[in-house]
Amino acid sequence: MSRIPLSYVVFAVFVAATVVTSNLDYFLSSQFKATDVEATNSTNVVANDDSDGAADGIDGVAQSESTKNKTLSEERWNLLKQMSCPKQVPNQSIWPTLFTQARIELGFDMDSIPNTPKDIDFVNDFFTFCKGGVGYTSLDGEHHLVYLKIWKSANDQIRKNINLVARKKDNLWDFDMGMNLINSQRNRDYSELWSPIPLSKRNQTCVVTAVRDPVEHFLSAYNEIEFRSTDSWLRTHGVNTHNKPQRYYERYENGTDARFERYVSEFIFGASSTEPHESIYHAFSQTGVLWLLEQQKALMGVNAPQLVAYLPSISNISATLPNLVTTNCPGFEEEFGRRFNKQFDHPSQKDEQGFYAAAKRVWSKQDATSRALCALHLLDYACFDLIPVPNLCQDVFADESFNDRLRSATATTPLKDVANPCKFCEGGIAVLSKLVPRSGGLTCELVRVAAIREVNGSESCVIVQKEEEVCCPTEQVGDSN
């Protein structure tokens, strides 16, 4: 039997992966919906956002002013969830399709969507963004808790209160992925988030997070983005406001419906019109934390951590988060056995210029902008299915043409999970970036990703497993078969 080069085995897998990310639906072109009439400002809504008492603000509107006759059956919704987020793993192949559907809902003429690498990265970043997490080891040293951060989902309130209730500060760590790394690296390294936890105990880590209604999350993020773009905020933070580039939506009056509608159009159009900046990440999908966890499976094998529990709302977070921990995480009852007693508020919550109020008014219209936001956030609703789906979004999700696009995107995915995947460094990889000799520059991380797409015992699997001597901790070698 002739020996197949390791580089050929891995190359074949990654050629297939390239096909996945080139879904033709993404290349449907479009143009902006015309939004020429500026709305007048109206009464500001003071939203107690990201803190206690902050019930998701769209709930009442979504249920009372949207489509009355629900067209999304439970059976169809279950099929959509299985297609979009099986076992709480986001389906990467549908990401471009969600942007395509949002553009269709906005009435774009389908002729002018750019397809630059920057635009493709923008779509990928929307679904993969995760800033990091906070970890804590129990007082007895036997248990580990990790909270995964989600901007605009009570992140400040949770993170700062964990720091307050933790009695042993030496047992506490806060890993924050720098924005410079997020903007410059396609493969982001979150190993520091897990490094304080022994490899053999990482799959026992109690991983938790908090999410909120996805549309409300976007509206809240828009308010934060606008607030951080005001001259007063920029001057306070030492940013020179002279010659500040003006985005098109900023030509509209602050706090108007037209300004938010134009912002949504530009956001969905892509990177070329939005010109991504740090604040825009507040509006990215909450499913990024799930994508992070999925990537850990390829790096840590059977020792990879998994999401144990999540909150589907940030209402009354000072009571619900401690209860989530004590209910699901053994070893933390003593410190989390009572509600958080410290309130942390964002300056943007005052909504002094009416940005948040305008966003909520636009959502209440239940028109094309609202439908586009539903389409964009199908994955969030599917992955975090404890969140009720607003009636309007149910109507969007039930659309046959939308379902056809989703099925088409999924059907063209060539990478299928195998029933008996090739075993490779099941206890984790010692050094992810270590180069494998005579492999053409492949790292241990890439070799493992290739391995799990091969059948255990196959010729290709045997070839890949020979590199366990290079990549696995010494005690693992010889255990794969």
XYZ file of C-alpha atoms in Angstrom:
481
model
C 0.000 0.000 0.000
C 1.519 3.316 -1.050
C 1.749 5.984 1.614
C -0.472 9.018 1.067
C 1.270 12.211 2.206
C -0.192 13.820 5.315
C -0.317 17.171 3.538
C -2.571 15.644 0.842
C -5.041 14.281 3.421
C -5.349 17.635 5.164
C -5.473 19.571 1.901
C -8.446 17.506 0.691
C -10.416 18.372 3.827
C -9.743 22.085 3.538
C -10.599 22.216 -0.161
C -14.029 20.868 0.855
C -14.259 23.517 3.569
C -13.683 26.221 0.966
C -16.756 25.020 -0.924
C -18.846 25.492 2.225
C -17.961 29.160 2.581
C -18.674 30.000 -1.051
C -22.449 29.541 -0.907
C -23.920 31.213 -4.013
C -26.806 32.682 -2.046
C -24.350 35.091 -0.472
C -23.502 36.628 -3.824
C -27.047 37.761 -4.555
C -26.610 41.476 -4.947
C -28.814 44.297 -3.725
C -29.022 47.971 -3.019
C -30.265 50.134 -0.207
C -33.914 50.615 0.530
C -34.688 54.303 -0.072
C -35.184 56.162 3.207
C -35.451 59.809 2.275
C -38.006 61.254 4.683
C -36.620 62.045 8.115
C -38.880 61.337 11.042
C -39.347 63.811 13.852
C -38.015 63.044 17.290
C -40.431 61.920 19.969
C -40.422 61.348 23.701
C -37.324 59.613 24.964
C -37.666 56.197 26.545
C -35.437 55.683 29.563
C -34.525 52.028 29.233
C -33.025 50.281 32.222
C -30.917 48.286 29.813
C -28.328 45.674 30.776
C -29.436 45.715 34.398
C -32.116 44.607 36.837
C -35.719 45.086 35.917
C -34.830 45.244 32.232
C -37.412 43.001 30.646
C -36.718 42.777 26.941
C -38.417 45.880 25.587
C -39.857 44.400 22.397
C -41.907 41.697 24.082
C -45.168 43.603 24.311
C -44.903 45.062 20.838
C -43.835 41.808 19.273
C -46.796 39.895 20.631
C -49.532 42.519 20.303
C -48.686 44.317 17.059
C -47.281 41.552 14.918
C -48.919 38.873 12.799
C -51.871 37.482 14.728
C -52.158 34.144 12.953
C -48.996 32.246 13.709
C -47.858 30.506 10.530
C -44.839 28.717 11.995
C -45.937 25.311 13.208
C -44.119 23.577 16.028
C -43.071 20.832 13.612
C -41.541 23.273 11.132
C -39.811 25.238 13.886
C -38.271 22.034 15.241
C -36.983 21.193 11.757
C -35.570 24.692 11.340
C -33.838 24.479 14.700
C -32.345 21.117 13.811
C -31.125 22.480 10.489
C -29.794 25.764 11.884
C -28.365 24.794 15.243
C -28.244 21.002 15.836
C -27.348 20.205 19.440
C -26.708 23.925 20.005
C -23.954 23.992 17.373
C -24.409 26.897 14.901
C -24.572 25.741 11.269
C -21.919 27.819 9.528
C -23.272 27.073 6.050
C -26.416 29.194 6.589
C -24.677 32.384 7.762
C -24.597 34.031 4.303
C -28.183 32.945 3.663
C -29.456 34.849 6.709
C -27.883 38.048 5.377
C -29.303 37.290 1.919
C -32.824 36.876 3.316
C -32.521 40.091 5.340
C -31.545 41.927 2.137
C -34.537 40.442 0.320
C -36.864 41.577 3.121
C -35.495 45.116 2.728
C -36.393 45.101 -0.957
C -32.885 45.419 -2.399
C -32.756 45.079 -6.188
C -30.255 42.223 -5.879
C -27.655 43.753 -8.187
C -25.052 45.539 -6.102
C -23.974 43.612 -3.015
C -20.162 43.686 -2.870
C -18.298 40.431 -2.421
C -14.910 41.517 -1.184
C -12.954 39.511 1.412
C -13.861 42.251 3.883
C -17.569 41.703 3.256
C -17.261 37.935 3.687
C -15.299 38.492 6.904
C -18.051 40.813 8.136
C -20.650 38.040 7.809
C -18.360 35.535 9.542
C -17.475 37.983 12.314
C -21.164 38.661 12.965
C -21.680 35.041 13.970
C -18.320 34.262 15.631
C -17.600 37.310 17.801
C -16.903 36.499 21.451
C -14.935 38.777 23.767
C -13.913 36.082 26.250
C -15.080 35.143 29.712
C -14.643 35.222 33.477
C -13.476 32.124 35.336
C -13.545 31.194 38.996
C -12.313 28.192 40.965
C -14.417 27.110 43.949
C -13.162 27.641 47.502
C -12.268 23.954 47.823
C -10.373 24.052 44.504
C -12.385 21.166 43.055
C -14.840 22.970 40.768
C -14.613 25.572 38.026
C -17.097 28.150 36.748
C -16.780 30.100 33.484
C -19.160 32.866 32.446
C -18.965 33.677 28.712
C -19.330 37.380 27.963
C -21.987 38.694 25.591
C -22.014 42.445 25.055
C -25.389 44.094 25.688
C -26.702 41.089 27.581
C -26.011 42.329 31.122
C -22.307 41.579 30.719
C -21.140 44.408 33.013
C -23.667 43.542 35.698
C -22.699 39.872 35.719
C -18.946 40.235 35.360
C -18.540 42.895 38.040
C -20.792 41.113 40.535
C -18.908 37.841 40.093
C -15.796 39.793 41.036
C -17.563 41.104 44.139
C -18.934 37.780 45.422
C -15.724 35.815 44.782
C -14.104 35.457 48.201
C -10.797 34.127 46.894
C -9.575 36.696 44.397
C -6.602 34.521 43.493
C -9.097 31.959 42.169
C -10.619 34.515 39.780
C -9.497 35.326 36.254
C -10.888 37.506 33.473
C -9.843 36.710 29.903
C -10.623 39.515 27.489
C -9.784 39.054 23.814
C -8.242 42.330 22.655
C -9.999 44.082 19.795
C -6.723 44.327 17.895
C -6.542 40.517 17.879
C -10.216 40.119 16.998
C -9.788 42.467 14.047
C -6.549 40.936 12.786
C -6.866 37.194 13.394
C -9.203 34.755 11.687
C -8.287 31.932 14.096
C -8.616 33.490 17.534
C -6.816 31.866 20.428
C -8.956 31.537 23.565
C -6.622 29.090 25.294
C -5.933 31.553 28.145
C -9.615 31.405 29.095
C -9.255 27.704 29.943
C -5.581 27.535 30.970
C -6.208 27.880 34.761
C -8.311 24.696 34.584
C -6.489 21.329 34.390
C -7.032 19.763 30.973
C -8.664 16.661 32.449
C -11.262 18.832 34.266
C -12.254 21.181 31.475
C -15.168 19.022 30.376
C -16.485 19.280 33.951
C -16.385 23.092 33.938
C -19.717 24.776 34.608
C -19.990 27.102 31.605
C -22.867 29.599 31.744
C -23.991 32.737 29.925
C -26.964 35.097 29.651
C -28.794 36.069 26.469
C -31.838 38.165 25.636
C -34.356 38.464 22.829
C -32.107 38.783 19.729
C -33.974 41.713 18.166
C -33.999 43.582 21.468
C -30.286 42.842 21.729
C -29.742 44.516 18.348
C -31.854 47.557 19.291
C -29.946 47.954 22.542
C -26.652 47.615 20.697
C -27.678 50.300 18.210
C -28.309 52.660 21.114
C -24.849 51.885 22.520
C -23.164 52.353 19.138
C -24.849 55.728 18.597
C -24.043 56.856 22.134
C -20.357 56.045 21.619
C -20.345 58.010 18.378
C -21.526 61.266 19.950
C -18.999 64.104 20.155
C -19.395 64.295 23.952
C -18.511 60.611 24.414
C -15.602 60.811 21.993
C -14.168 63.936 23.674
C -14.544 62.338 27.118
C -12.502 59.372 25.872
C -9.821 61.471 24.250
C -10.847 60.937 20.651
C -10.224 63.811 18.236
C -13.573 64.682 16.651
C -12.123 66.952 13.965
C -12.457 65.488 10.463
C -14.382 62.514 11.868
C -15.684 60.493 8.898
C -19.466 60.605 8.615
C -21.375 57.465 7.747
C -24.401 57.959 5.563
C -26.953 57.168 8.275
C -25.382 59.872 10.452
C -26.683 62.498 8.035
C -30.120 61.924 9.529
C -31.240 63.708 12.671
C -30.433 62.016 15.981
C -33.251 59.964 17.454
C -35.292 59.680 14.247
C -36.897 56.592 12.799
C -35.268 57.272 9.428
C -31.804 57.259 10.955
C -32.294 53.802 12.512
C -33.877 52.420 9.327
C -30.922 53.651 7.325
C -28.524 52.149 9.887
C -30.166 48.721 9.548
C -29.951 48.945 5.746
C -26.259 49.829 5.877
C -25.513 47.133 8.460
C -27.169 44.422 6.390
C -25.623 45.723 3.160
C -22.191 44.770 4.518
C -18.762 45.936 5.525
C -18.278 48.358 2.634
C -21.080 50.621 3.875
C -20.815 50.043 7.619
C -17.053 50.524 7.924
C -16.773 48.260 11.000
C -15.396 49.842 14.131
C -15.103 48.526 17.659
C -18.549 49.645 18.814
C -20.339 47.775 16.046
C -19.456 44.436 17.673
C -22.114 45.181 20.297
C -24.702 44.322 17.631
C -23.203 40.984 16.598
C -24.956 37.660 17.151
C -25.089 36.162 20.624
C -24.293 32.753 19.093
C -20.590 33.640 19.001
C -20.192 32.009 22.420
C -21.491 28.734 20.975
C -19.112 28.951 18.041
C -16.237 29.437 20.500
C -17.245 26.288 22.390
C -17.552 24.308 19.155
C -13.988 25.229 18.201
C -12.727 23.905 21.529
C -13.888 20.389 20.578
C -11.292 20.227 17.816
C -8.604 21.452 20.190
C -9.357 19.585 23.418
C -11.193 16.481 22.236
C -13.152 14.722 24.969
C -11.899 17.293 27.482
C -13.612 20.223 25.741
C -15.989 22.310 27.898
C -19.662 22.624 26.989
C -22.404 25.122 27.783
C -24.153 23.854 30.915
C -26.903 26.463 31.271
C -27.965 29.897 30.063
C -30.466 32.582 30.979
C -32.929 33.409 28.163
C -33.629 36.877 29.576
C -31.713 39.546 31.486
C -34.751 40.619 33.465
C -34.000 40.597 37.213
C -30.471 39.391 36.480
C -29.253 40.017 40.045
C -31.513 37.197 41.231
C -31.625 34.895 38.221
C -27.886 34.632 37.538
C -26.923 33.534 41.090
C -29.813 31.054 40.992
C -28.595 29.707 37.641
C -25.154 29.086 39.147
C -26.331 27.443 42.369
C -28.797 25.247 40.462
C -26.331 24.012 37.847
C -22.832 24.426 39.292
C -21.852 22.314 42.330
C -19.351 23.923 44.684
C -20.490 27.551 44.367
C -23.562 27.539 46.599
C -21.902 29.468 49.430
C -20.819 32.476 47.361
C -23.722 32.573 44.894
C -26.443 31.640 47.371
C -27.881 35.149 47.460
C -28.811 37.795 44.893
C -26.215 40.242 43.606
C -26.462 43.469 45.606
C -24.565 45.890 43.364
C -26.115 47.736 40.419
C -23.974 48.791 37.439
C -25.553 51.100 34.873
C -24.448 52.209 31.422
C -24.530 55.965 30.675
C -26.266 55.069 27.398
C -29.288 53.811 29.354
C -30.573 57.363 29.768
C -31.187 57.545 26.007
C -30.948 61.318 26.130
C -30.979 61.683 22.334
C -33.724 59.154 21.701
C -31.729 56.540 19.778
C -33.212 53.579 21.640
C -36.723 55.023 21.507
C -36.460 55.434 17.730
C -35.271 51.839 17.290
C -38.229 50.565 19.291
C -40.646 52.708 17.262
C -39.306 51.263 14.030
C -39.638 47.718 15.361
C -43.236 48.435 16.380
C -44.083 49.250 12.729
C -43.576 45.551 11.928
C -42.556 46.445 8.376
C -39.613 45.519 6.120
C -36.973 46.667 8.606
C -38.497 44.522 11.344
C -38.740 41.508 9.035
C -35.099 41.929 8.013
C -34.042 41.905 11.672
C -36.016 38.692 12.184
C -34.284 36.995 9.244
C -30.866 38.091 10.428
C -31.446 36.597 13.878
C -32.991 33.219 13.048
C -29.846 31.482 14.308
C -30.064 33.190 17.715
C -33.673 32.075 18.170
C -32.826 28.541 17.015
C -29.761 28.106 19.229
C -31.284 29.709 22.338
C -34.749 28.237 21.949
C -35.925 29.112 25.455
C -36.479 32.627 24.055
C -40.033 33.034 22.695
C -40.118 33.826 18.966
C -42.105 37.009 18.197
C -45.083 36.444 15.919
C -43.629 38.551 13.113
C -40.432 36.502 13.168
C -42.503 33.317 13.063
C -44.077 34.632 9.885
C -40.636 35.327 8.377
C -39.292 31.912 9.398
C -42.303 30.150 7.853
C -41.687 31.684 4.412
C -41.225 28.867 1.889
C -38.589 30.653 -0.203
C -36.548 31.359 2.947
C -36.784 27.698 3.938
C -35.721 26.652 0.445
C -32.621 28.844 0.671
C -31.747 27.391 4.062
C -32.174 23.829 2.811
C -30.083 24.582 -0.261
C -27.279 26.066 1.826
C -27.264 23.065 4.146
C -27.491 20.504 1.335
C -24.385 21.890 -0.401
C -22.267 21.394 2.709
C -19.752 18.653 1.862
C -18.349 18.188 5.354
C -20.519 15.563 7.044
C -19.958 14.305 10.549
C -18.811 10.699 10.412
C -20.267 8.074 12.721
C -16.872 6.847 13.907
C -14.411 9.741 13.535
C -10.666 9.247 13.558
C -9.272 9.496 17.086
C -6.458 11.977 17.477
C -5.065 13.401 20.724
C -8.331 12.746 22.556
C -6.987 14.292 25.719
C -6.139 17.533 23.926
C -3.194 18.976 22.021
C -0.132 20.076 23.933
C 0.804 23.047 21.697
C -1.750 24.034 19.048
C 0.664 26.030 16.914
C 3.407 23.387 16.867
C 4.507 22.566 13.323
C 4.354 18.929 12.238
C 7.617 17.881 10.525
C 7.444 17.024 6.801
C 3.809 18.200 6.587
C 4.294 21.252 4.416
C 3.868 23.694 7.306
C 0.782 22.221 8.984
C 0.178 22.815 12.680
C -1.112 20.249 15.171
C -4.403 22.189 15.299
C -4.994 21.791 11.542
C -4.034 18.112 11.601
C -6.617 17.408 14.304
C -9.367 19.242 12.367
C -8.562 17.019 9.380
C -8.563 13.872 11.536
C -12.130 14.235 12.811
C -13.399 14.214 9.193
C -11.908 10.755 8.548
C -13.293 7.369 9.595
C -11.395 5.734 12.430
C -9.203 2.912 11.128
C -9.129 4.215 7.547
C -5.866 4.631 5.655
C -6.051 8.396 5.983
C -6.747 8.140 9.710
C -3.715 5.888 10.253
C -1.535 8.415 8.430
C -2.796 11.289 10.576
C -2.462 9.312 13.832
C 1.262 8.865 13.241
C 1.627 12.536 14.176
C 0.288 11.983 17.699
C 3.897 11.538 18.760
C 4.437 15.177 17.836
C 1.154 16.753 18.980
C -0.166 14.835 22.001
C 1.024 14.956 25.595
C 3.308 11.945 26.183
C 0.792 9.961 28.227
C -1.784 9.999 25.390
C 0.389 8.451 22.677
C -0.683 4.909 21.875
C -4.183 5.286 23.325
C -6.031 6.330 20.131
C -6.871 2.833 18.934
